[in-house]
Each structure stands twice: as structure tokens, then as C-alpha cells.
Tab-separated table of C-alpha atoms in Angstrom:
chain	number	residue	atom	x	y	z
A	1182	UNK	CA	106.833	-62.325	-51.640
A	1183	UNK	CA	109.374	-60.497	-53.686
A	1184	UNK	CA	107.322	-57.256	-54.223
A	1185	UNK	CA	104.704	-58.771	-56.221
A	1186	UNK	CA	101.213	-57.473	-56.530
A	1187	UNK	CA	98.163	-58.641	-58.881
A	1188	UNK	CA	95.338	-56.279	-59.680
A	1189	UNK	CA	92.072	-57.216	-59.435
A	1190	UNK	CA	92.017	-60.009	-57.360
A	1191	UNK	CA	89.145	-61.212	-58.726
A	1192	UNK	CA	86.969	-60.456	-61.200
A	1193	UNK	CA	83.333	-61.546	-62.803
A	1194	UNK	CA	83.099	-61.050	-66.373
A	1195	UNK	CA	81.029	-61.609	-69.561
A	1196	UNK	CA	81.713	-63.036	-72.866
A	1197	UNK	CA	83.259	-60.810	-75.121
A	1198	UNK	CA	84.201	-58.123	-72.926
A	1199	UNK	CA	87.626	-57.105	-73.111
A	1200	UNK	CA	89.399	-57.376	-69.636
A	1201	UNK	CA	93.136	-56.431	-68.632
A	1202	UNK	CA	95.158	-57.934	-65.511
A	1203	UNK	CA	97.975	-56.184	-64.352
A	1204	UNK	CA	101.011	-57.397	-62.408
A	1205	UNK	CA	103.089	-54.785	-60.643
A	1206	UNK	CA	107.111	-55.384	-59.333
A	1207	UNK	CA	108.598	-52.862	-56.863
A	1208	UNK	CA	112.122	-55.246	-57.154
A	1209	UNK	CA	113.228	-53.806	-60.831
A	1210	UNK	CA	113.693	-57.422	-62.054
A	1211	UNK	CA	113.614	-57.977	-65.745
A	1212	UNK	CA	111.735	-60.746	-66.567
A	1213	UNK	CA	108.260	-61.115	-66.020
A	1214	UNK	CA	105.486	-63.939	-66.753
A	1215	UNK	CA	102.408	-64.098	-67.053
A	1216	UNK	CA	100.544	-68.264	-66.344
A	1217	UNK	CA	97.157	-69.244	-66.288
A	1218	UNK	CA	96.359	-72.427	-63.469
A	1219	UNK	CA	93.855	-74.832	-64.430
A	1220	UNK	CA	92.971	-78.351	-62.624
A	1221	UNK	CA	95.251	-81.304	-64.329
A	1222	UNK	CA	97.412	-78.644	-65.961
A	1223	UNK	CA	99.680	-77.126	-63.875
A	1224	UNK	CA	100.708	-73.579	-64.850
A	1225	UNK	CA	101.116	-72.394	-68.594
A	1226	UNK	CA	102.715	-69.989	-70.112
A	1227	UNK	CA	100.985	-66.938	-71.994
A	1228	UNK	CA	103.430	-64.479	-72.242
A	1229	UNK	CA	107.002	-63.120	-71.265
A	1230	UNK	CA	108.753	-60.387	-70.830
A	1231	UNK	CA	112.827	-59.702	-70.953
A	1232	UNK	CA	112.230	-55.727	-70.802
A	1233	UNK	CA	110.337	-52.401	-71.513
A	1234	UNK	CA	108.494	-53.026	-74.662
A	1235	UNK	CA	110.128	-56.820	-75.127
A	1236	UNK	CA	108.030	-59.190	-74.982
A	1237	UNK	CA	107.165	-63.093	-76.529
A	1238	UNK	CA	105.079	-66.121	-76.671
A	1239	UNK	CA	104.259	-68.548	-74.252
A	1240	UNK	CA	102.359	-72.220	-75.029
A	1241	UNK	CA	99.414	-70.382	-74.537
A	1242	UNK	CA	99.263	-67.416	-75.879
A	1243	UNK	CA	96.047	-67.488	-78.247
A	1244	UNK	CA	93.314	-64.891	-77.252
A	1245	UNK	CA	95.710	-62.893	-75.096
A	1246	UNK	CA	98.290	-59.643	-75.316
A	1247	UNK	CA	101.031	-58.372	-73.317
A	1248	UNK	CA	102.128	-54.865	-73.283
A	1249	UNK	CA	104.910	-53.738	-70.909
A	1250	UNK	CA	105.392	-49.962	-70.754
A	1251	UNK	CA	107.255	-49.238	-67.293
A	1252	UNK	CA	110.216	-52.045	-66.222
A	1253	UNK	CA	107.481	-52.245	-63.158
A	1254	UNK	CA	104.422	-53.279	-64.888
A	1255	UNK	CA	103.360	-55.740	-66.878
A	1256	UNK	CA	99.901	-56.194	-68.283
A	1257	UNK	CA	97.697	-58.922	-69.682
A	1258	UNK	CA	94.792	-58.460	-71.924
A	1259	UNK	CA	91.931	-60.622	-73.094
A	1260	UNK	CA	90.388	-58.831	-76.267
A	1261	UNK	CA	87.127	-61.237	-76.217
A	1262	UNK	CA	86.883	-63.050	-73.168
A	1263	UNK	CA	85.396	-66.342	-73.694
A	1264	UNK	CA	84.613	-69.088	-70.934
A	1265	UNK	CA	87.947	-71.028	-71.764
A	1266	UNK	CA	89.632	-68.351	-70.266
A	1267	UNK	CA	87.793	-68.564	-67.054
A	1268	UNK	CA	90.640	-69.682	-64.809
A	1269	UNK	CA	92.945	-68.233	-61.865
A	1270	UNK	CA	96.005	-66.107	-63.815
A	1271	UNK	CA	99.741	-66.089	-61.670
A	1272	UNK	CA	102.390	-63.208	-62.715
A	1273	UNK	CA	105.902	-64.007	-62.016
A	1274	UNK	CA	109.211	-62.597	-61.892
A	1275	UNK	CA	112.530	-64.626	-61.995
A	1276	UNK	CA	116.102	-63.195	-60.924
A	1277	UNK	CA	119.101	-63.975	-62.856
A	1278	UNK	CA	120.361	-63.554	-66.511
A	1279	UNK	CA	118.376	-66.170	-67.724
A	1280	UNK	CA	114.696	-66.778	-68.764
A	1281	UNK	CA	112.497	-68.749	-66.064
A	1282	UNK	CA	115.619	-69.263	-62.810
A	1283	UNK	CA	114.025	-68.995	-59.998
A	1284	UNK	CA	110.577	-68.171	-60.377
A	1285	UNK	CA	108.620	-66.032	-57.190
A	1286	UNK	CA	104.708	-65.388	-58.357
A	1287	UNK	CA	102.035	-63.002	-57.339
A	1288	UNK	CA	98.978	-63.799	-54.777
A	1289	UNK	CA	96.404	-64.808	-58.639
A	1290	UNK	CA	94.059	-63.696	-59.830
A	1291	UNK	CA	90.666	-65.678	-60.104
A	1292	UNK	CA	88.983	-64.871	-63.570
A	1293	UNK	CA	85.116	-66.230	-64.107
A	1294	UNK	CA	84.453	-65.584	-67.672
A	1295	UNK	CA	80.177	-65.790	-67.740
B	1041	UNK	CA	105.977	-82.020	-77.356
B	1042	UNK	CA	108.381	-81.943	-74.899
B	1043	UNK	CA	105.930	-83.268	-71.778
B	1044	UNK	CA	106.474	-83.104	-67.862
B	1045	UNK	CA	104.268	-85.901	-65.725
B	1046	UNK	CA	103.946	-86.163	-62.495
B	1047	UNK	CA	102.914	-89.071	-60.597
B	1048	UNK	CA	100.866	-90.242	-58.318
B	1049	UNK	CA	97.861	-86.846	-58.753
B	1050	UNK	CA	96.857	-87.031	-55.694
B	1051	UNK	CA	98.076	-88.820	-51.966
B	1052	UNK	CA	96.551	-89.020	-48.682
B	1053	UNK	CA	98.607	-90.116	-45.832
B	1054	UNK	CA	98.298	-89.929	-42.629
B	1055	UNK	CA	100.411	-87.259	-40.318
B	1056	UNK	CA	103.566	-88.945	-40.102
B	1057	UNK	CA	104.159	-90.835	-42.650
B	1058	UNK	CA	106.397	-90.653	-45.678
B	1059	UNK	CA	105.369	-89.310	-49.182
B	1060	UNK	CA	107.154	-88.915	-52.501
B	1061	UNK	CA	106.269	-87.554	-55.374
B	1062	UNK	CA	107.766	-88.629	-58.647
B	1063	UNK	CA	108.566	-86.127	-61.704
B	1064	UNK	CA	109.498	-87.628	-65.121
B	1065	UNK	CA	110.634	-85.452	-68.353
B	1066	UNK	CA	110.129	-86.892	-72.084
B	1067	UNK	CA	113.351	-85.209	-72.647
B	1068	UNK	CA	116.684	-84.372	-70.605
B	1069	UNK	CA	116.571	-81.577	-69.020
B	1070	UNK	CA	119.036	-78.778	-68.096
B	1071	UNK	CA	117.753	-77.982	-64.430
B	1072	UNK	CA	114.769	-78.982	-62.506
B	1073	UNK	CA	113.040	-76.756	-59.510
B	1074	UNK	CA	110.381	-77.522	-57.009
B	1075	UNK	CA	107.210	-75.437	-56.252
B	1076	UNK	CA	104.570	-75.751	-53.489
B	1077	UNK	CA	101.146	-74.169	-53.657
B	1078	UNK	CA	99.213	-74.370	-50.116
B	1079	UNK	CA	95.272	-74.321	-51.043
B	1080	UNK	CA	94.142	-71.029	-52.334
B	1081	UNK	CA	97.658	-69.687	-52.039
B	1082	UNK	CA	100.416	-69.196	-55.140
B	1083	UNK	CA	103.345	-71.565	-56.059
B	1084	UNK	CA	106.306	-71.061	-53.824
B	1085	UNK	CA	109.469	-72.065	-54.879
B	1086	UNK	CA	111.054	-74.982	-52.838
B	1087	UNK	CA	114.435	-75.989	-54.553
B	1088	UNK	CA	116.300	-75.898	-57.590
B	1089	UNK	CA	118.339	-78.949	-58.913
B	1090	UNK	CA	121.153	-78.185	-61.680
B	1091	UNK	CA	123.580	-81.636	-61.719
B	1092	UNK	CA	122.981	-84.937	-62.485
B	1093	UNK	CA	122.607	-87.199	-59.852
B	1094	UNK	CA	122.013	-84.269	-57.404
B	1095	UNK	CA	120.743	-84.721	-54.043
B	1096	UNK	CA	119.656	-81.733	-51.613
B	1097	UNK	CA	117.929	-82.145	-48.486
B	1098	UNK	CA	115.706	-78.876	-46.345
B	1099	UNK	CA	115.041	-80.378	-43.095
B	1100	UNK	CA	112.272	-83.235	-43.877
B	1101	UNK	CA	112.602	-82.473	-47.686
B	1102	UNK	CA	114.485	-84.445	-50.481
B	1103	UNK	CA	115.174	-83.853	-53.630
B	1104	UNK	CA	116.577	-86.000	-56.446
B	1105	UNK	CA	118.072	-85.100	-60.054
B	1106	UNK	CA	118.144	-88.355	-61.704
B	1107	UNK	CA	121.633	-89.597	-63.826
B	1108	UNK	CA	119.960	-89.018	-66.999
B	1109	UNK	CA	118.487	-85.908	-65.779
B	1110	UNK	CA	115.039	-87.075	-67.048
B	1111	UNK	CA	113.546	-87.494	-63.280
B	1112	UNK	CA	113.396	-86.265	-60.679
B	1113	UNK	CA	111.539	-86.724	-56.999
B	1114	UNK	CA	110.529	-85.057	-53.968
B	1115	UNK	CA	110.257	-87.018	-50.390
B	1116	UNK	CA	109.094	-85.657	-47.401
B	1117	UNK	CA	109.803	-87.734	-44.145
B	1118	UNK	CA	107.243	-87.634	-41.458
B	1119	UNK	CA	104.685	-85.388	-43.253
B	1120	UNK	CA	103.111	-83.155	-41.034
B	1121	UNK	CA	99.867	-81.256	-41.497
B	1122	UNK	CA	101.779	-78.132	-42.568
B	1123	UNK	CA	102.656	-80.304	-45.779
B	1124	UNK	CA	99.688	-80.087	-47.191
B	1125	UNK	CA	99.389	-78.488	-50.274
B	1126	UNK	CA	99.936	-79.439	-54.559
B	1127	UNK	CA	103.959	-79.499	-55.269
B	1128	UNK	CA	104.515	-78.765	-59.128
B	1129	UNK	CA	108.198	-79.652	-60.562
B	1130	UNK	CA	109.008	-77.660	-63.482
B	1131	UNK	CA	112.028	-78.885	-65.796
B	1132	UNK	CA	113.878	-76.663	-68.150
B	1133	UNK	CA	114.729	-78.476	-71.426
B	1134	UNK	CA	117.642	-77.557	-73.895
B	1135	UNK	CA	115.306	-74.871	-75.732
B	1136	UNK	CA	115.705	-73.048	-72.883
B	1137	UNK	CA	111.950	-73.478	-72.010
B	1138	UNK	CA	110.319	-74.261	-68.254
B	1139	UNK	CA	107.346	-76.540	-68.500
B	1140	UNK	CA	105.435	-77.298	-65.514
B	1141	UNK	CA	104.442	-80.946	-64.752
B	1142	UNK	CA	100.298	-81.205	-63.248
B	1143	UNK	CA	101.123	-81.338	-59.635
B	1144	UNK	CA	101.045	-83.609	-56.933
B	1145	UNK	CA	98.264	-82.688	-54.508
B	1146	UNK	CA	99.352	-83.872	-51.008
B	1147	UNK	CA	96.494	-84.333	-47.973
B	1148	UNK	CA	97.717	-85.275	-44.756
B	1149	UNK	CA	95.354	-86.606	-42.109
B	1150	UNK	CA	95.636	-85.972	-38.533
């Protein structure tokens, strides 16, 4: 599964509390995504990443940050979680020289926002 | 906005039987892959289609790129019950942006 491991796995929160997903790589690939999966929407964008400190806008990027410190790691942040973000959250990584090739995603992670 | 649909949302055939599912972009599109996502699992990626017209096969799997490279579909011959599971296309348009279409959730009865 191309080295791709999502921390937590799932998690139980309340509104307002700030909560941060993280998506680890052991492959050194360069770009990394972040989606969120909900029913009749397929997967969505948040945020990318195209290297250490790089990173932009998805469709969806409202409510959430990105930082990306190590090439390995790439975390997500919800400031104020509200139930709207209650959802199930995918990192990715592609391969190749361009944005979104061949995408290979992490197990989820299952967010309840309370 | 640029929009990828899928049709139909949902099929339920029974094991052996054919199924296709149908991908159509409101705009052309510069390549086109395939994902499956088995229940509770994440998307996998199947295939990737680049040229107009394109047609690969994997084993009981087809894949079209239509002419206008606006379409595209996925058959499987003889489903089996290992074929369950929601395939997703995603199309890349000339902004150099992937957008998902809503799935096709597949259920194959015994």
C-alpha cells in the first residue's frame, strides 16, 4: 500500500475542538493529498502538497490547514471542528512529475464531529 | 464547474453477469483513471487511460477513453463476488485538476 499510514484511525470529537490528522510516507514521494469521502460525493480535495513547506488549495479547503514540515509527513488540521466535517478523511501520494498521476491512498480515517 | 457523473449509483447483479459503469466529463479531459474501494477499505487504483479512443483490458476488466475524451466506462465480464465494491473514475481536465465522479457502488449476488 505504498508506505502509507493514517494516524488516528478514528476519532470521536466535539464541536469546536481543534483536531489534527496526520498522514505519514516512508516512499519519499513528493506530492501528497489530503480528501475527505462523503456518500454521493466521491472524494474531494482539501489540500496538496508539491514539497516541504509547499502547499495549496483543494475544492474544499474551508475550515481546514495543511502544514508539511518533514518530505514524510503531512498534516491536516481542523481549527473548529463542526459536524460538517464529520466524515472519513483519505491521504494520498501520487508518483510522477505531475500533480494527481497515479494516486495510492492511506487505510482513512473516520472523523465523528459531536 | 467542471463536473464528473457517474451513472447508474448503484447495481445489483447477480454473480455472473456483466456490469458497466458509465463515466461522463462536462469538459474534455486530458487522462482518465479508475479506482475501486471494497467496503470499509480505501480507493485502489485500477487503470489509467491517456489517448483517445483507448481501450485496455485486466483479465475481466475493460476500460474505455471515449473519441472526444469526455467518457469513459468500465465493464466487468462475469462479475464475481470479489467485484464487489464502489469504482470512482476520476478525470483530469486541462487545468491540470483531478475531480472525482460519485462512484458506482457494485453488489453482486451469489
Amino acid at each position: 500500500d505504498a508506505g502509507i499510514t493514517q494516524s488516528p484511525r478514528h476519532k470521536v470529537t466535539e464541536t469546536g475542538t481543534p483536531v489534527t490528522l496526520r498522514c505519514h510516507q516512508t516512499e519519499n514521494h513528493r506530492y501528497m493529498y489530503w480528501y475527505r469521502q462523503d456518500p454521493g460525493h466521491g472524494l474531494r480535495l482539501i489540500h496538496y502538497s508539491y514539497g516541504v513547506k509547499d502547499t495549496d488549495k483543494g475544492e474544499v479547503s474551508d475550515g481546514y490547514s495543511v502544514s508539511r514540515s518533514k518530505t514524510e509527513d503531512f498534516l491536516l488540521t481542523l481549527e473548529s471542528a463542526t459536524s460538517s466535517q464529520t466524515s472519513v478523511y483519505f491521504c494520498a501520494i501520487s508518483e510522477g512529475r505531475l500533480t494527481q498521476e497515479t494516486q495510492y491512498f492511506g487505510p482513512g480515517t473516520r472523523l465523528l464531529v459531536l | 464547474g467542471q463536473q464528473v457523473m457517474q451513472i447508474p449509483q448503484y447495481q445489483h447483479v447477480q454473480e455472473g453477469e456483466d456490469f458497466t459503469t458509465y463515466c461522463n466529463s462536462s469538459t474534455t479531459l486530458s487522462n482518465i483513471q479508475w479506482y475501486k474501494q471494497r467496503p470499509g477499505g480505501h480507493p485502489v487504483f485500477l487503470i489509467q487511460l491517456v489517448k483517445s479512443g483507448e481501450v485496455k483490458k485486466q483479465k475481466r476488466l475493460t476500460f474505455q477513453f471515449g473519441e472526444a475524451k469526455k467518457n469513459s466506462s468500465l465493464h466487468i465480464t462475469a462479475t464475481q463476488t470479489t467485484d464487489v465494491g464502489t469504482y470512482f473514475c476520476a478525470g483530469k481536465t486541462s487545468y491540470d485538476k483531478v475531480i472525482f465522479g460519485p462512484g458506482t457502488s457494485l453488489s453482486v449476488i451469489p
